[in-house]
Every structure is written in C-alpha cells, then in structure tokens.
Amino acid sequence: MKTKTLFKTALMVVALGAFTFSVTSCKKEGCTDDTAENYNPNARKDDGSCVYSKKQTPDPKPTDKADVTGLTKIGEGTTAEGTKLEVYGLEKAFAGYNYLFLAVYDKDGKLLKDGKLSLTTLMDMGTKKHASPVENPTSEKASDKGLYEAQVYFTMPSTSGSWKLIVTFVNSANAEEKADVSVTVDEPSNKVYLSFVAKDDSSKIFLAWALSQKPKVGVNDMEIVAFKMQDMMMFPPQTGLTIEIEPEMPSMGHGSPNNVHPVETSGGHYKGKVNFTMSGYWKIHVVVKRSGTIIADNISFDYSL
Amino acid sequence: MLCCACCATWAQHADTAIFLQIKPIELQTVYISDVTDRDDSLSSRRENVLGQFDYSIEAIPSLSVLRRGGFGFEPVLRGQQGNRSVLVIDGMRIAGACTDHMDPATGYIEPINFNKLDIETGGGGLSGTGTAGVLSIHTAIPSLNRNEVNLRSGADYRSSSRGYSVFSTADYSGKTTSISTGITRRHHHNYTAGGNREIAFTQFEKENFYTAWVQQLGKRMTFQMQYIGDRGRNIGFAALPMDVGRANADIGGAALMWYPVVGNWEKFVAKAYLSKVYHEMDDTRRPPESISMHMDMPGWSLTQGGFLQAFYNRRGRTKVSVHAEVYQQFSRAEMTMYPTGEAEMFLVTWPDITQRVIRLNTDFSHEKSLRQKFGINLNGEIQSSVMSDSLGIRQFSVYDTTHLTMRTDPVGAIDLFWQWRPFKPLHIKIKSGIAMRAPGRSELFGFFLFNTQDRYDYLGNSHLKSEKVWRNELTFSWLSNRWSAGVSAFCNLYRDYIYGVRDVGLGGVTPGSSGMKVWQNLSGAVFTGGEARVTVKANQRVVVRSDVSYIYAAQSDGSPLSMIAPLRWSISPEFTRGKWKYAMCATGQFQQNRIDVWFGEDVTSTWAILDASTAYKFSGKRSFTFECVLELANIFDRYYHAHLDWGNIPRMGRSLNLSLVMGWQYKMRKS
C-alpha cells in the first residue's frame, strides 16, 4: 500500500511542520542591550540573557585629572597666572538651574584640590548687563573626583546676549586669581524655569525646577529653587514662600494623585514630590503664596517624559 | 444530565442549520455517563459546522454572551463574568491578549475544530478554578482504526452581512495512525439591523487551520499531537471606539496516553501544551473626528503547561481520576497615545504579569446501585502572581506605595454530588460545594483599563482577597421515549466578590473617561436562577424543543450586579420528512430592569424574533453526502438588541442564509 504510506507520511510531515513553525516565537528573544557583550541586533524581546564584560568601567584616570565621566564640558577659561579652569555640567548649559562642576589645573596641568572657589555670572545684553542667582561651593576643597560643585541659574538663554562666568579662585598661597569663562546657554527643551512679579510687593522672583536627575514615570522627588531679584547684580535666595504644585497632562485632561507640595528646606530650596502616571507631556501648575496671600498663580513648569 | 443546546441549531437569526451524517458535532452538557450512553436523538444535537461559534454558544441556556461587534462574543456562564467561567480546550488553557476582552478564547476556535463542548456548571471535572464552572471544548482528535478517509467541504453565504464562510476538512483514520486537518475562512462585511440599517464596524475576516495526529505506539500507548492556528484581521467592534487590527492565536499540545492493565487503572495521560496569542487594536479605520487621540494597543499572552492524569475504574461503578498540573500564563499589554504636536504617551496596561499555578485535582464517584450515585471532587492549587515590568511598578507606586509586585494565593474547591433515580424516567441530582478563586491578572495588576460600557478606567488592586463561593445546584431530568425535560436551579453565594468600585478621590485617565474604579472585594454577592428545557417528540416526524433560562444577581445590599441577562426563552418545532427538514425557531428575552447604573447600563425592552429554515440532505453513491440549508432569520426584520449587547448595538435584521456542505467517505480495505 505504497500510496497509503506516502499519504500518511506527507500528512505527518505537514502537521509536524505546521506545529513547530507556529510554535517557534515570531518575536525573537535575545539580549537587546547594545552595551552588553552578547547583544543581538535581531532580538526583539529581551530574555534577560545579557552578559556584561567586567571591564565596564574605564581604567582609573591618572590622579592628576578630575573625573568628569558622564559630564558635559560647557566652557573653560585661564587666569592671568596661567591657572586653567574647566567648567562641566550634567548636560549643555541651559536656561534654568544648572549643576556645575569645576576643575582647577595649575599652569603645569596639575589638578588643584585646595582653595576657595566662587563665581558670579554676567549677561551682557549690549545696552545693559546683569547677573543671575548663584550658589557657590560650600567647601574649600574639591570633591573626591577633583571637582568643585556649584549651582548657577541662568535666567535666560544666550539669544538675548552673551553669558559668562566670572570665576574667582583663592589658591593655597592665598593669592586671588580670576578668569572669565564664556558659556553658551540654550533654551531648554522643557520649561524648567520661570519668573514672575509678586502680587504683594511687585518684586521679581525667579523659580526653577532643580533637576539633579531626569524625572521618570512614578514618584519623583521635586525640588524647586527660588531667588529674588534685589538689583541687577544681586539675586539672593527667596525664603518664606508656600509653593503648591499640581501636575496635569493637558491633552488628556487628567492629573495625578498623591503629590506632595514642596516644603522649604533651606536657603530658597523647597522639596516635595511630583508623580507621573505615564510618559508624555506633563504641565506642573504652580501656585506661590506668601503669608497666606497668593502672589503668583498662572505659572507652570512642563516636562515631556 | 441536563442536555441542552436545543435552539443551538436555530440559533439567533444568523446561522444555518446543517445535519451531517459524517462526524456529528454535538453541543451538549454531559457529565453523567449513564444517561448519555443512550444514542438518543433527543439528547444529542447535530450541530452547525459552518455557523459562527458565537451564536451557537449563545443558544446554550446556561450561557450568555457579551457582544461587542459582529464577531468574538465573550461567553459568560450563569451571569458570572471574567475568569469565573474558565475555558479549556482538551485540558489546555488559553488566555486572551486584549485587556478589553475583545478576544475571548472562543473566538479562536471554529466549529470544525471541535467535537464536543461540555459545560460543567459549578464544581466537578478536572479543570478546576472556575467558580461558576468550566467550558470544556473537546477538539476533533481523530480516532484510530476506522479505516476510512473523510473529506468535507462547505460554504455558506449570509445576506445581512454580505459575507461568506468556507471550510474544508480531511481526515484519515488508519489502524495505527490517524490524522485530521481542516481549514476555515470567513469574510463578512458590516451587517444590517432591522429596517435595513447598516451597523458600521461589524465586519470581520479570519482564517483557521487545525491539525491533529494520533499515532499508536505499541499495544497500549498512543501519542497525540494537535495544533490550532487562527488568524483574524480587521475585526470591527461597533460598541468600542476602536477595532481589532490583528488577532492571532496558536495552540499546540502533545500527549501520551497509556492504557495499562494494572489493576483497575484504566488510563494514564501526560500532556504538555502551549498557547500563544497576539492582539492589536486598530483605530485607523474610524472616522478621524470620532477619535480623540490615535492609540496603539498591542497585547501578548503566552500560556504553557503540562499535566498528568490517572483514571481508575472498578467495575464501572467506582471511578477515581487524579489530575496534577502546572501552568504559567504571561501577559503584557501596552498603550501608546499620539497627541498632535506633543510627545507621545506610553504606559503598560498589563505590566508583564506572570501567573503560575500548581494544582492537584481528584474526582471520585461511586455508583451505589443502579439508582444512586454520589461523588466528591477536590481541587487544591497555589497561584503565584508577579508583576515584573519596572515601568509598571513605578506607575502603580503613584497610587499606592504599598502596592505589591507579587503574591501567592492558595485556593481550592470541594464539591459533592449525589444523584438518584427514584423511578425510571426521573433523575435527580444535587451538587454542593465551596470554592475559592484567586484574583486574576487585571484585577491585581491591570493599569488604567478603560471599560467602554461604563466609561471608567479600572485600576488593579494587589491587596485583593481571594473570592469565596458556596455553590449549589439541583437538577431534575425526565427522560422517556416521547418527551424529555430538565430543570436545573442553582444558587451561588459569594463572599469577597471582586467588583469594580468607583473611587471618587481619583480622576479618570482615558480621554472621555468618567472616573476611576478600583477592583475591590464586595462583602457579598448572590447569583441564582436556573434553566429548564423540554423536548417533545410528537411522532416520527415532529419534534418540538423549548428552553427557558433566568438569572438573578445582586450584591449583599440587594443592588443589582452589572450585565446580567434577563429571562430568556426559545421554542423550536421541527418537521422531518424523508430528505427534507423544516423548522422554525422563536426566541426572545424579557425586559431587564435590574441594572447597575454606574456600569452605564440602561433598561432593555422585551424582544422576540422568529426564524425559519429548510434543510435538504442527500446521501448518494460512494458514501457521498450533500446537505443544503436555506434559512430566513429574523423573518419580521425586527430592530432590537439584547441586554448584554455592549453599547446597545443592534442585532441583525432579516437575513437570508444559504449553506452547502459536501462530504465523501472512502472506506479502505483492511490491510
């Protein structure tokens, strides 16, 4: 019965083939992390098999250089005495509250870790000049990475004029050196800075969202910094405010629950929690009060997660 | 014992009735062997091989369907939704991949795939887990040693949806090997409701392929392999703001069956299976002005499992079955929204949920005498549920910092039954048991699942308690030559019933949402009601079947639960003469006043429709059979909707349906 056997075998093969073919995943699994050793560009779904080389961290830098891994250089300058200053940020300088890291090298290229560093900002708009809020390093010693940490609030981007940092460095010999560092300040892609005129005393107040790391879906610590414009050159921290936040996704018309209004910690810093339930464009409405009166309420930050 | 499915053949309007000589397909509830031993035309119904499975399911008295479009109705057993009604296919489990229930597992099965649908209400059986019961589909696994080849082919056309279905099957049954395969294709456009009103977005298109292979290995062992592949696309869902772009399912299983001669142990089975579903929503076919924002919503599910069974049978009177199973179900669903001119929004609605179950099920029954039989069924399982997507965990942390990412729930059931035949035609059966159900994937970890009926977003609650039920059923059946009747009454009392409850403190999320509901445990809920069926065989030619079913459901304070079907009835007389058969079917539902307003339900008026059909069956030479059926469904072109029709989408109006099926049987000489 030859045809019978042939027919049987053919059907068996078809059945087996169909079964195996369909059961094998069309969604190929493998390692999808391109930093891993076994990265598979054809894998569509990560199966947790990624293997990382132990040499992930680069060789330790020679001790005479500051550790600037992960930072972006935003400018540099040299003092009259030949001391070189390099300025880094978490990203390129932007209008808003920037976390800056400065490395000081003497004229021979040796990293200086002792000395008092301070800075001011200057925006030259041609017809006028003004400074902006600055928080100087709290220590007279550089960090373990050899960097001095300061925070600078650029109140506008470089399109209005040109910014520079005026850095003063008092070295171990107590000699004061100065250098100018030109900085290009971009308009940030997210609105993380704002200013308003207080309704009670008409003072100009600058607020910024201090982002030491990018916000994510979930519960985020939210830190807001506030500074007051005393005059064109002086911008002290603004204390004594009551800040209320309300996040919203404008195109969806919904907010998120369980946010915590920022509470003043010190020196114009206010810490709370802001919650994002999904990625997308979020607007954080801000209401500022002082001694019970609302001094600003039509202001907001925004962020596209 | 309760044999239902009388109106299945003359199911609500749209389907044709075909009586096939070859491979009868029965839809009946079975679980007691002694009654169904009888080859009784009253208790077996030869079913519609081309009909859309959705309508066949609906005609079964203990089932109702939640309908959201022209295809893919979600079956509900005695009003108890969700995974309170469990579906298994030859013991294999499958989970839909759509968070909005647009792909019930029954949508992936075609009538030619299966032989029998068993409905076990309440406890019993070896599939465990369902508090309301289990729908068990037995597929068309070919039997050995018939020495024949069967070929069938058919087509049908439905005027209301200007659509057709075609199928082809081929079966070979030899001494040691048998194979069956089949393919189905359906393509339907929008259907028209009463008054010639076209209901947009009720189109669908799909193909289905199945194959099964049985091989005898040695004298007492057989190996079985089966596969069902289903591919659907462009399936409209009129009741929802979007349709299904693609729905693909693959189900495969392999089993080893051993029939030893070891004492009274009859059979041992070892089976492993895998089912994979991919589902994708599509809003691109909707008018742009009706969509607030374009969205992509893909979903994936993967179920893998295996089980071992042992069957013991002592003199046909004492039977013990043991079933040990492990399975794992993985689900993931995402939602990406595209607002104009802004960053896209992304969230995971099923954040990589894995549920693993290990269970042991034992069924014992003993026939004390020809009149009495009793038994006990024990099911113990441990379910572990894990949410592992890190984005999903962060999403939930906004709502509840104590939200669990994993939990382990031991659950189980104990059911007892007693069956008595006080005198010949009367059978009485009583069933009682308690069961516990662990919360399901959406109830625990679903994030912002928008329900289009009540317009609320649903949020999972990882602190839910397992649901408990005390389930009872009393059945009376009367079987005589001239007529048979069955009445089944049930009462399921729930504690910690899981239900969506409005949280007034939380706002909704989806555009147009009315707010947020969180899954909570209600202190109690009750489901009660029953089904009754009468079949009268007036003479050799005339048979009249009728059935009625009713459900009453309430929360512990008496307020109604959502989406409960009202009193349903059907009556169908049938006249056979030679090769011709003529039948009519009247069916309807009464007004449903008991509604949950917070579920967006409104009162549905009473309705009734009438269908008529004619069938011609011809058996020719060389075992050739030919059947042709012409049906006029909804003769009076009524414009109506059933209570469980989501969004009140109207049902089909008058439709003329024609179907033809041909079959050949070739008997082989034994070699």
Short mmCIF file of N, CA, C and O in Angstrom, two decimals, chain A residues 27 44-46 277-279, chain B residues 96-100 102 242 277-283 294-301 330-338 344-353 389-392 395 441-442 445-450 510:
data_model
loop_
_atom_site.label_atom_id
_atom_site.label_comp_id
_atom_site.label_asym_id
_atom_site.label_seq_id
_atom_site.Cartn_x
_atom_site.Cartn_y
_atom_site.Cartn_z
N LYS A 27 8.52 36.49 17.81
CA LYS A 27 9.16 37.58 18.49
C LYS A 27 10.48 37.00 19.01
O LYS A 27 10.51 36.33 20.03
N ARG A 44 14.17 40.92 19.42
CA ARG A 44 13.13 41.92 19.60
C ARG A 44 12.66 41.98 21.04
O ARG A 44 12.04 42.93 21.46
N LYS A 45 12.92 40.92 21.78
CA LYS A 45 12.43 40.88 23.15
C LYS A 45 13.56 40.40 24.05
O LYS A 45 14.18 39.38 23.77
N ASP A 46 13.80 41.19 25.08
CA ASP A 46 14.91 40.84 25.97
C ASP A 46 14.53 39.63 26.82
O ASP A 46 13.48 39.60 27.44
N THR A 277 2.04 59.41 36.02
CA THR A 277 1.47 58.08 35.83
C THR A 277 1.82 57.45 34.50
O THR A 277 1.61 56.27 34.30
N MET A 278 2.32 58.25 33.57
CA MET A 278 2.71 57.70 32.27
C MET A 278 3.67 58.67 31.60
O MET A 278 3.79 59.83 32.04
N SER A 279 4.33 58.22 30.56
CA SER A 279 5.23 59.13 29.86
C SER A 279 4.38 60.02 28.95
O SER A 279 3.25 59.71 28.64
N GLY B 96 -6.74 35.26 26.65
CA GLY B 96 -6.81 36.31 25.64
C GLY B 96 -5.71 37.32 25.83
O GLY B 96 -5.11 37.39 26.91
N ALA B 97 -5.42 38.10 24.81
CA ALA B 97 -4.35 39.09 24.91
C ALA B 97 -4.90 40.51 24.79
O ALA B 97 -4.16 41.43 24.48
N CYS B 98 -6.19 40.66 25.05
CA CYS B 98 -6.75 42.01 24.96
C CYS B 98 -7.29 42.39 26.31
O CYS B 98 -8.11 41.67 26.88
N THR B 99 -6.87 43.55 26.81
CA THR B 99 -7.30 43.99 28.13
C THR B 99 -8.79 44.30 28.16
O THR B 99 -9.40 44.31 29.22
N ASP B 100 -9.37 44.56 26.99
CA ASP B 100 -10.79 44.91 26.96
C ASP B 100 -11.66 43.74 26.49
O ASP B 100 -12.74 43.96 25.97
N MET B 102 -11.67 41.81 24.02
CA MET B 102 -12.11 41.75 22.64
C MET B 102 -11.68 40.44 21.98
O MET B 102 -12.02 40.20 20.84
N MET B 242 -12.60 51.52 19.01
CA MET B 242 -11.62 51.01 18.05
C MET B 242 -11.89 49.55 17.74
O MET B 242 -12.65 48.89 18.43
N VAL B 277 -1.00 34.07 22.07
CA VAL B 277 -1.96 34.96 21.44
C VAL B 277 -1.31 36.32 21.26
O VAL B 277 -0.63 36.82 22.15
N TYR B 278 -1.56 36.92 20.11
CA TYR B 278 -1.13 38.30 19.88
C TYR B 278 -2.36 39.07 19.42
O TYR B 278 -3.13 38.60 18.58
N HIS B 279 -2.50 40.24 19.96
CA HIS B 279 -3.70 41.01 19.67
C HIS B 279 -3.34 42.47 19.52
O HIS B 279 -2.52 42.98 20.25
N GLU B 280 -3.96 43.12 18.58
CA GLU B 280 -3.58 44.50 18.32
C GLU B 280 -4.83 45.30 17.95
O GLU B 280 -5.61 44.86 17.13
N MET B 281 -4.98 46.45 18.57
CA MET B 281 -6.15 47.27 18.28
C MET B 281 -5.87 48.17 17.08
O MET B 281 -4.72 48.40 16.73
N ASP B 282 -6.91 48.66 16.50
CA ASP B 282 -6.74 49.48 15.31
C ASP B 282 -7.82 50.55 15.30
O ASP B 282 -9.01 50.24 15.22
N ASP B 283 -7.41 51.82 15.36
CA ASP B 283 -8.42 52.88 15.28
C ASP B 283 -8.33 53.65 13.97
O ASP B 283 -8.99 54.67 13.80
N HIS B 294 -5.17 59.20 18.48
CA HIS B 294 -4.78 57.91 17.92
C HIS B 294 -4.02 57.09 18.96
O HIS B 294 -3.19 57.62 19.68
N MET B 295 -4.32 55.80 19.04
CA MET B 295 -3.66 54.94 20.03
C MET B 295 -3.22 53.63 19.39
O MET B 295 -3.86 53.13 18.49
N ASP B 296 -2.17 53.09 19.94
CA ASP B 296 -1.73 51.73 19.57
C ASP B 296 -1.88 50.90 20.83
O ASP B 296 -1.39 51.29 21.89
N MET B 297 -2.51 49.77 20.73
CA MET B 297 -2.68 48.93 21.92
C MET B 297 -2.41 47.48 21.57
O MET B 297 -3.32 46.75 21.22
N PRO B 298 -1.17 47.06 21.63
CA PRO B 298 -0.87 45.66 21.39
C PRO B 298 -0.92 44.85 22.69
O PRO B 298 -0.72 45.40 23.76
N GLY B 299 -1.16 43.55 22.55
CA GLY B 299 -1.17 42.70 23.73
C GLY B 299 -0.63 41.32 23.38
O GLY B 299 -0.80 40.86 22.26
N TRP B 300 0.02 40.72 24.34
CA TRP B 300 0.60 39.40 24.14
C TRP B 300 0.22 38.51 25.31
O TRP B 300 0.21 38.94 26.46
N SER B 301 -0.04 37.23 25.02
CA SER B 301 -0.19 36.30 26.13
C SER B 301 0.46 34.99 25.72
O SER B 301 0.43 34.60 24.55
N PHE B 330 1.68 34.23 30.94
CA PHE B 330 2.35 35.51 30.88
C PHE B 330 1.51 36.48 30.06
O PHE B 330 1.03 36.11 28.99
N SER B 331 1.31 37.68 30.54
CA SER B 331 0.53 38.66 29.78
C SER B 331 1.23 40.01 29.78
O SER B 331 1.76 40.43 30.81
N ARG B 332 1.19 40.65 28.65
CA ARG B 332 1.73 42.00 28.55
C ARG B 332 0.84 42.79 27.60
O ARG B 332 0.45 42.28 26.56
N ALA B 333 0.52 44.01 27.96
CA ALA B 333 -0.22 44.88 27.05
C ALA B 333 0.29 46.30 27.24
O ALA B 333 0.66 46.69 28.34
N GLU B 334 0.35 47.02 26.14
CA GLU B 334 0.88 48.38 26.17
C GLU B 334 -0.13 49.32 25.54
O GLU B 334 -0.97 48.89 24.74
N MET B 335 0.01 50.58 25.86
CA MET B 335 -0.84 51.59 25.23
C MET B 335 0.05 52.79 24.90
O MET B 335 0.72 53.34 25.78
N THR B 336 0.07 53.17 23.64
CA THR B 336 0.80 54.36 23.23
C THR B 336 -0.20 55.32 22.63
O THR B 336 -0.98 54.93 21.76
N MET B 337 -0.21 56.54 23.09
CA MET B 337 -1.14 57.54 22.58
C MET B 337 -0.38 58.64 21.89
O MET B 337 0.71 59.01 22.32
N TYR B 338 -0.94 59.15 20.82
CA TYR B 338 -0.25 60.16 19.99
C TYR B 338 -1.03 61.46 19.94
O TYR B 338 -1.82 61.68 19.03
N GLU B 344 4.70 61.63 22.60
CA GLU B 344 3.73 60.54 22.71
C GLU B 344 3.70 60.03 24.14
O GLU B 344 4.66 60.15 24.89
N MET B 345 2.56 59.47 24.51
CA MET B 345 2.39 58.98 25.87
C MET B 345 2.42 57.47 25.84
O MET B 345 1.86 56.85 24.94
N PHE B 346 3.06 56.91 26.82
CA PHE B 346 3.20 55.46 26.84
C PHE B 346 2.93 54.92 28.23
O PHE B 346 3.37 55.48 29.22
N LEU B 347 2.16 53.85 28.31
CA LEU B 347 2.03 53.16 29.58
C LEU B 347 1.83 51.67 29.34
O LEU B 347 1.40 51.25 28.27
N VAL B 348 2.15 50.89 30.34
CA VAL B 348 1.93 49.44 30.25
C VAL B 348 0.66 49.13 31.01
O VAL B 348 0.55 49.40 32.20
N THR B 349 -0.30 48.56 30.31
CA THR B 349 -1.58 48.28 30.94
C THR B 349 -1.60 46.90 31.59
O THR B 349 -2.32 46.69 32.55
N TRP B 350 -0.85 45.96 31.05
CA TRP B 350 -0.58 44.69 31.74
C TRP B 350 0.94 44.63 31.87
O TRP B 350 1.62 44.25 30.92
N PRO B 351 1.46 45.04 33.03
CA PRO B 351 2.92 45.17 33.16
C PRO B 351 3.64 43.85 33.38
O PRO B 351 4.06 43.54 34.48
N ASP B 352 3.78 43.07 32.31
CA ASP B 352 4.49 41.79 32.40
C ASP B 352 4.00 40.97 33.59
O ASP B 352 4.72 40.78 34.57
N ILE B 353 2.78 40.52 33.49
CA ILE B 353 2.18 39.75 34.58
C ILE B 353 2.39 38.27 34.32
O ILE B 353 2.07 37.78 33.24
N ASP B 389 7.29 44.25 35.24
CA ASP B 389 7.77 45.35 34.42
C ASP B 389 8.10 46.55 35.30
O ASP B 389 7.24 47.03 36.05
N SER B 390 9.34 47.07 35.21
CA SER B 390 9.75 48.14 36.14
C SER B 390 8.95 49.42 35.90
O SER B 390 8.65 50.15 36.85
N LEU B 391 8.57 49.68 34.67
CA LEU B 391 7.73 50.86 34.41
C LEU B 391 6.37 50.68 35.08
O LEU B 391 5.82 51.60 35.67
N GLY B 392 5.84 49.46 34.99
CA GLY B 392 4.55 49.18 35.61
C GLY B 392 4.60 49.37 37.11
O GLY B 392 3.67 49.90 37.71
N GLN B 395 4.53 52.99 37.78
CA GLN B 395 3.19 53.52 37.53
C GLN B 395 2.32 53.30 38.75
O GLN B 395 1.61 54.21 39.19
N ARG B 441 -5.43 38.53 36.51
CA ARG B 441 -4.37 39.46 36.15
C ARG B 441 -4.81 40.91 36.10
O ARG B 441 -4.09 41.80 36.60
N SER B 442 -5.99 41.19 35.56
CA SER B 442 -6.43 42.59 35.50
C SER B 442 -6.85 43.08 36.87
O SER B 442 -6.62 44.23 37.22
N PHE B 445 -3.21 43.54 38.70
CA PHE B 445 -2.17 44.40 38.14
C PHE B 445 -2.58 45.17 36.88
O PHE B 445 -1.72 45.67 36.19
N GLY B 446 -3.87 45.23 36.59
CA GLY B 446 -4.28 45.98 35.41
C GLY B 446 -4.13 47.48 35.69
O GLY B 446 -4.51 47.94 36.75
N PHE B 447 -3.60 48.23 34.73
CA PHE B 447 -3.37 49.65 34.95
C PHE B 447 -4.16 50.46 33.93
O PHE B 447 -3.91 50.37 32.74
N PHE B 448 -5.12 51.24 34.42
CA PHE B 448 -5.93 52.11 33.56
C PHE B 448 -6.60 51.32 32.43
O PHE B 448 -6.48 51.66 31.26
N LEU B 449 -7.30 50.26 32.77
CA LEU B 449 -8.02 49.52 31.73
C LEU B 449 -9.37 50.18 31.56
O LEU B 449 -10.20 50.16 32.46
N PHE B 450 -9.57 50.77 30.40
CA PHE B 450 -10.78 51.54 30.14
C PHE B 450 -11.91 50.61 29.74
O PHE B 450 -11.77 49.81 28.82
N THR B 510 -8.27 58.02 30.65
CA THR B 510 -8.53 57.96 29.21
C THR B 510 -9.41 59.14 28.81
O THR B 510 -10.32 59.49 29.55
#
